[in-house]
């Protein structure tokens, strides 16, 4: 069975599988969301809006041209939450899965990233792993839903309403989709630190990356120290970068806004505004205030943070934490005149440096070109366009609220960015590049002057 | 003599020599421009303004907080032109010179970049080469001055005035300094295509890079085909990119503005506006119109073009043409799944790909951080700040005219960018990085997930 599976993997490349899955998920979602039962009576939407909503949902971005609560019926909301799983869990597990296979394919002999199953490179092991991943996310979502549902009884007298809100917020936060059924994101809970705290917890679990979750699980189940457990280099790098961005981002937002938006607010309000908004630039995109109330430097800082995005193999997008970390380490080492990047007592492979370079470069080009085109087609200030583009690429979904008013070109750019942000640039590069046979000819090398 | 020179080169690194030269040139220039004889009666300027002018002149940027013609006396203008040579020729020849030495130092066995002198790696050969380089530029400047001076008799009845304007424009264009003594750049000559054509010719000769000039000279003196001449890979890459940007830029400016600024203008006017403005984003920074009259997309396009800048070892700045070319080729090859970059029947060294990556990355970080800080300290629209930052980094010197109104922080950022843009990021990285011994220990390599 493994052999025949491997054969079909060779015919369909892993990247083609991810892309195929994504397009299938978007098509099915567009259909599902267009079902008459999904929408409230009297709602008619255009194809581009239904498509946009499906793309935004499958890419768990949360940019939206409609108001979820005014558009969808209660069954529609359940369908919608189901669709979020396509993107949130689907692309994520598929990504992790394929990463392992590709790791195998390139003949990687080093310790495998995920140690959960010694037989993981066998198909049965991989399927087991995927089921485990899906289980973890669903359990997180359910626990979140119960805690939030119970707590929402403070807001809603109706148990159904309370638990619907609890479930939706939990799913929206864990999948980092960032959609809301309040009609105004998390602004109604801007003074409720408990809800904010739970939301931050859930979105971190979704955006920190699956391998980290699995390793955490193994670490905790090995508390008796049956064997020596070591976190993978990947988990260490991505976690440090991830939390570095949350904490550093919160600090910067506070410093930039303490005499602006946060002026005169008590410390706990300032603290939660900064922390919540910073955490949500990782990928979730929920907000407790209007980003337009922040000053321009903060909006640009948040754009930059959204561009970086979340961990690979997570529910997030952007160029990803590891790409950013490797590039900074590379630059640091280059300035020191050192050749090899040493971090956490390991060395980074040249292969991964090349990959990170390509991802960073492509990400920058993609966003700059998108911003450039939007300045031609859209009539919004540059800062808002930059924010919108970074938000789509990072599958974050924060916005100045300009999304519904974008031209069709603008909406197509948004959708393209959400797609690329979600499947990741490495996969995207493999789509646009024509595969060539390995070259077996060489020219003489010649040095040139750089910079 | 060569041995003792080599010894002193080992004590002072090439980069330290360039930086030392730059600071010396700025100090001397600040002093010279502060001489009472240099300024018109009644002019008193602050230290920061004198320093800013010196930095802008030595880095041949042309951003200015003063009006040259209102500030300097006629002797002052001659001193000023002399200062431009410090930066234009000084940094350039020193750069070329050191590149050859560094090439030697890293044990480069390949065909030397510049074939003019077989003994070039001997001190006498190098000195000969530098003198040759200086000669070439001075001859270009003089021919330009004579042609323009004679032509300016159409504008000025006074021979002194005509030749002063001719000499200044020739020096300003050839060194790509972009300063003017008209008080409003090239706007007075916006309908004079002859002046614009000569100016474009001169600025190209200054910004195309010294090695290209030397090779051109050799190529022309070898027309009898005494031996088989081959242009270096460097010359080919930089020339193609350089002219690609000029032509592509002109085309884009035309397309973006044909229904805006160029609307209703005859084809020859449109042609020259597009071509002149595009050519000047390479490095010279002279303008035949106010950039504020262009639409926002064009302003952003020009910012991008200025960020790229001119050839290495030229009078220009930015990340340089070769960096951009290598990055695009790298991305293209990565997408194709190919390992080695083949271009013009040669292959690019890994070393140079690493360098280009570092330069690109550092350039992006530098400009983003500068823009970010300026949005905090300055009260100008984002587009104007982006334009100003890219203009300083590319040592281009075009501006919305906001330079004199920048805060001191803004002026310091401008000066820093002009400095880094001029000496080049590779040199800059070597300043900020602490040199370490080659590491002779290694950790195991471990793969991580990227993008
Ligand atoms: K999101
Ligand atoms: K200039």
Short mmCIF file of N, CA, C and O in Angstrom, two decimals, chain A residues 359-401:
data_model
loop_
_atom_site.label_atom_id
_atom_site.label_comp_id
_atom_site.label_asym_id
_atom_site.label_seq_id
_atom_site.Cartn_x
_atom_site.Cartn_y
_atom_site.Cartn_z
N UNK A 359 11.73 32.79 -0.27
CA UNK A 359 10.43 33.13 0.32
C UNK A 359 10.36 34.61 0.67
O UNK A 359 9.40 35.31 0.34
N UNK A 360 11.40 35.09 1.34
CA UNK A 360 11.44 36.50 1.73
C UNK A 360 11.33 37.39 0.50
O UNK A 360 10.51 38.32 0.43
N UNK A 361 12.14 37.09 -0.49
CA UNK A 361 12.21 37.90 -1.70
C UNK A 361 10.87 37.90 -2.43
O UNK A 361 10.35 38.95 -2.82
N UNK A 362 10.32 36.71 -2.60
CA UNK A 362 9.05 36.59 -3.31
C UNK A 362 7.95 37.30 -2.54
O UNK A 362 7.09 37.96 -3.13
N UNK A 363 7.98 37.17 -1.21
CA UNK A 363 6.98 37.85 -0.38
C UNK A 363 7.05 39.36 -0.55
O UNK A 363 6.02 40.04 -0.72
N UNK A 364 8.27 39.89 -0.53
CA UNK A 364 8.44 41.33 -0.69
C UNK A 364 7.95 41.77 -2.07
O UNK A 364 7.18 42.73 -2.20
N UNK A 365 8.37 41.05 -3.11
CA UNK A 365 7.97 41.41 -4.47
C UNK A 365 6.45 41.36 -4.61
O UNK A 365 5.82 42.29 -5.12
N UNK A 366 5.88 40.28 -4.12
CA UNK A 366 4.43 40.08 -4.21
C UNK A 366 3.66 41.23 -3.56
O UNK A 366 2.72 41.78 -4.14
N UNK A 367 4.07 41.60 -2.37
CA UNK A 367 3.35 42.65 -1.65
C UNK A 367 3.58 44.01 -2.30
O UNK A 367 2.65 44.81 -2.42
N UNK A 368 4.82 44.27 -2.73
CA UNK A 368 5.09 45.56 -3.36
C UNK A 368 4.28 45.70 -4.65
O UNK A 368 3.66 46.74 -4.91
N UNK A 369 4.28 44.65 -5.46
CA UNK A 369 3.53 44.71 -6.72
C UNK A 369 2.03 44.88 -6.42
O UNK A 369 1.34 45.68 -7.08
N UNK A 370 1.52 44.16 -5.43
CA UNK A 370 0.10 44.29 -5.07
C UNK A 370 -0.24 45.71 -4.62
O UNK A 370 -1.26 46.28 -5.04
N UNK A 371 0.62 46.25 -3.77
CA UNK A 371 0.39 47.62 -3.28
C UNK A 371 0.40 48.58 -4.46
O UNK A 371 -0.45 49.46 -4.59
N UNK A 372 1.40 48.38 -5.34
CA UNK A 372 1.54 49.24 -6.51
C UNK A 372 0.28 49.21 -7.38
O UNK A 372 -0.27 50.27 -7.73
N UNK A 373 -0.20 48.01 -7.70
CA UNK A 373 -1.40 47.91 -8.53
C UNK A 373 -2.60 48.55 -7.82
O UNK A 373 -3.40 49.27 -8.43
N UNK A 374 -2.70 48.31 -6.53
CA UNK A 374 -3.85 48.86 -5.80
C UNK A 374 -3.83 50.39 -5.74
O UNK A 374 -4.89 51.02 -5.72
N UNK A 375 -2.63 50.99 -5.73
CA UNK A 375 -2.61 52.46 -5.76
C UNK A 375 -3.16 52.97 -7.10
O UNK A 375 -3.61 54.10 -7.20
N UNK A 376 -3.08 52.11 -8.13
CA UNK A 376 -3.65 52.52 -9.43
C UNK A 376 -5.16 52.31 -9.44
O UNK A 376 -5.92 53.19 -9.84
N UNK A 377 -5.59 51.13 -8.95
CA UNK A 377 -7.01 50.79 -9.11
C UNK A 377 -7.89 51.26 -7.95
O UNK A 377 -9.08 51.41 -8.13
N UNK A 378 -7.31 51.46 -6.77
CA UNK A 378 -8.14 51.81 -5.61
C UNK A 378 -7.92 53.27 -5.22
O UNK A 378 -6.87 53.83 -5.46
N UNK A 379 -8.93 53.80 -4.58
CA UNK A 379 -8.87 55.22 -4.23
C UNK A 379 -8.74 55.41 -2.72
O UNK A 379 -9.41 56.27 -2.13
N UNK A 380 -7.86 54.61 -2.09
CA UNK A 380 -7.67 54.73 -0.64
C UNK A 380 -6.26 55.21 -0.33
O UNK A 380 -5.36 55.05 -1.16
N UNK A 381 -6.06 55.78 0.86
CA UNK A 381 -4.71 56.24 1.22
C UNK A 381 -3.72 55.07 1.22
O UNK A 381 -4.09 53.93 1.50
N UNK A 382 -2.45 55.39 0.92
CA UNK A 382 -1.41 54.37 0.80
C UNK A 382 -1.32 53.49 2.05
O UNK A 382 -1.21 52.27 1.94
N UNK A 383 -1.40 54.10 3.22
CA UNK A 383 -1.28 53.33 4.46
C UNK A 383 -2.35 52.25 4.55
O UNK A 383 -2.09 51.12 4.96
N UNK A 384 -3.57 52.60 4.16
CA UNK A 384 -4.67 51.63 4.22
C UNK A 384 -4.46 50.51 3.21
O UNK A 384 -4.80 49.35 3.49
N UNK A 385 -3.91 50.85 2.04
CA UNK A 385 -3.65 49.82 1.03
C UNK A 385 -2.55 48.88 1.51
O UNK A 385 -2.66 47.66 1.40
N UNK A 386 -1.46 49.45 2.06
CA UNK A 386 -0.38 48.62 2.59
C UNK A 386 -0.92 47.67 3.66
O UNK A 386 -0.63 46.47 3.67
N UNK A 387 -1.74 48.22 4.55
CA UNK A 387 -2.33 47.43 5.63
C UNK A 387 -3.18 46.30 5.08
O UNK A 387 -3.07 45.15 5.52
N UNK A 388 -4.00 46.62 4.08
CA UNK A 388 -4.89 45.62 3.49
C UNK A 388 -4.10 44.49 2.83
O UNK A 388 -4.41 43.31 3.01
N UNK A 389 -3.05 44.87 2.09
CA UNK A 389 -2.24 43.87 1.38
C UNK A 389 -1.52 42.95 2.36
O UNK A 389 -1.54 41.72 2.22
N UNK A 390 -0.88 43.55 3.38
CA UNK A 390 -0.16 42.72 4.36
C UNK A 390 -1.13 41.83 5.12
O UNK A 390 -0.82 40.70 5.46
N UNK A 391 -2.31 42.36 5.39
CA UNK A 391 -3.32 41.60 6.11
C UNK A 391 -3.78 40.39 5.31
O UNK A 391 -3.96 39.29 5.86
N UNK A 392 -3.96 40.57 4.01
CA UNK A 392 -4.38 39.45 3.16
C UNK A 392 -3.26 38.43 3.03
O UNK A 392 -3.49 37.23 3.19
N UNK A 393 -2.04 38.91 2.79
CA UNK A 393 -0.91 37.99 2.61
C UNK A 393 -0.61 37.21 3.89
O UNK A 393 -0.25 36.03 3.85
N UNK A 394 -0.76 37.87 5.04
CA UNK A 394 -0.53 37.20 6.32
C UNK A 394 -1.74 36.42 6.77
O UNK A 394 -1.75 35.87 7.86
N UNK A 395 -2.77 36.35 5.95
CA UNK A 395 -4.08 35.75 6.27
C UNK A 395 -4.53 36.17 7.68
O UNK A 395 -4.99 35.38 8.47
N UNK A 396 -4.37 37.48 7.94
CA UNK A 396 -4.73 38.02 9.25
C UNK A 396 -6.17 38.53 9.24
O UNK A 396 -6.99 38.17 10.09
N UNK A 397 -6.48 39.36 8.26
CA UNK A 397 -7.86 39.78 8.11
C UNK A 397 -8.24 41.07 8.80
O UNK A 397 -9.40 41.47 8.76
N UNK A 398 -7.27 41.73 9.47
CA UNK A 398 -7.59 43.08 9.97
C UNK A 398 -7.71 44.01 8.77
O UNK A 398 -7.08 43.78 7.74
N UNK A 399 -8.48 45.06 8.90
CA UNK A 399 -8.67 45.97 7.78
C UNK A 399 -9.20 47.31 8.29
O UNK A 399 -9.75 47.40 9.38
N UNK A 400 -8.99 48.32 7.47
CA UNK A 400 -9.61 49.61 7.76
C UNK A 400 -11.09 49.57 7.37
O UNK A 400 -11.76 50.59 7.42
N UNK A 401 -11.54 48.42 6.93
CA UNK A 401 -12.93 48.31 6.50
C UNK A 401 -13.12 48.66 5.04
O UNK A 401 -14.23 48.88 4.58
#
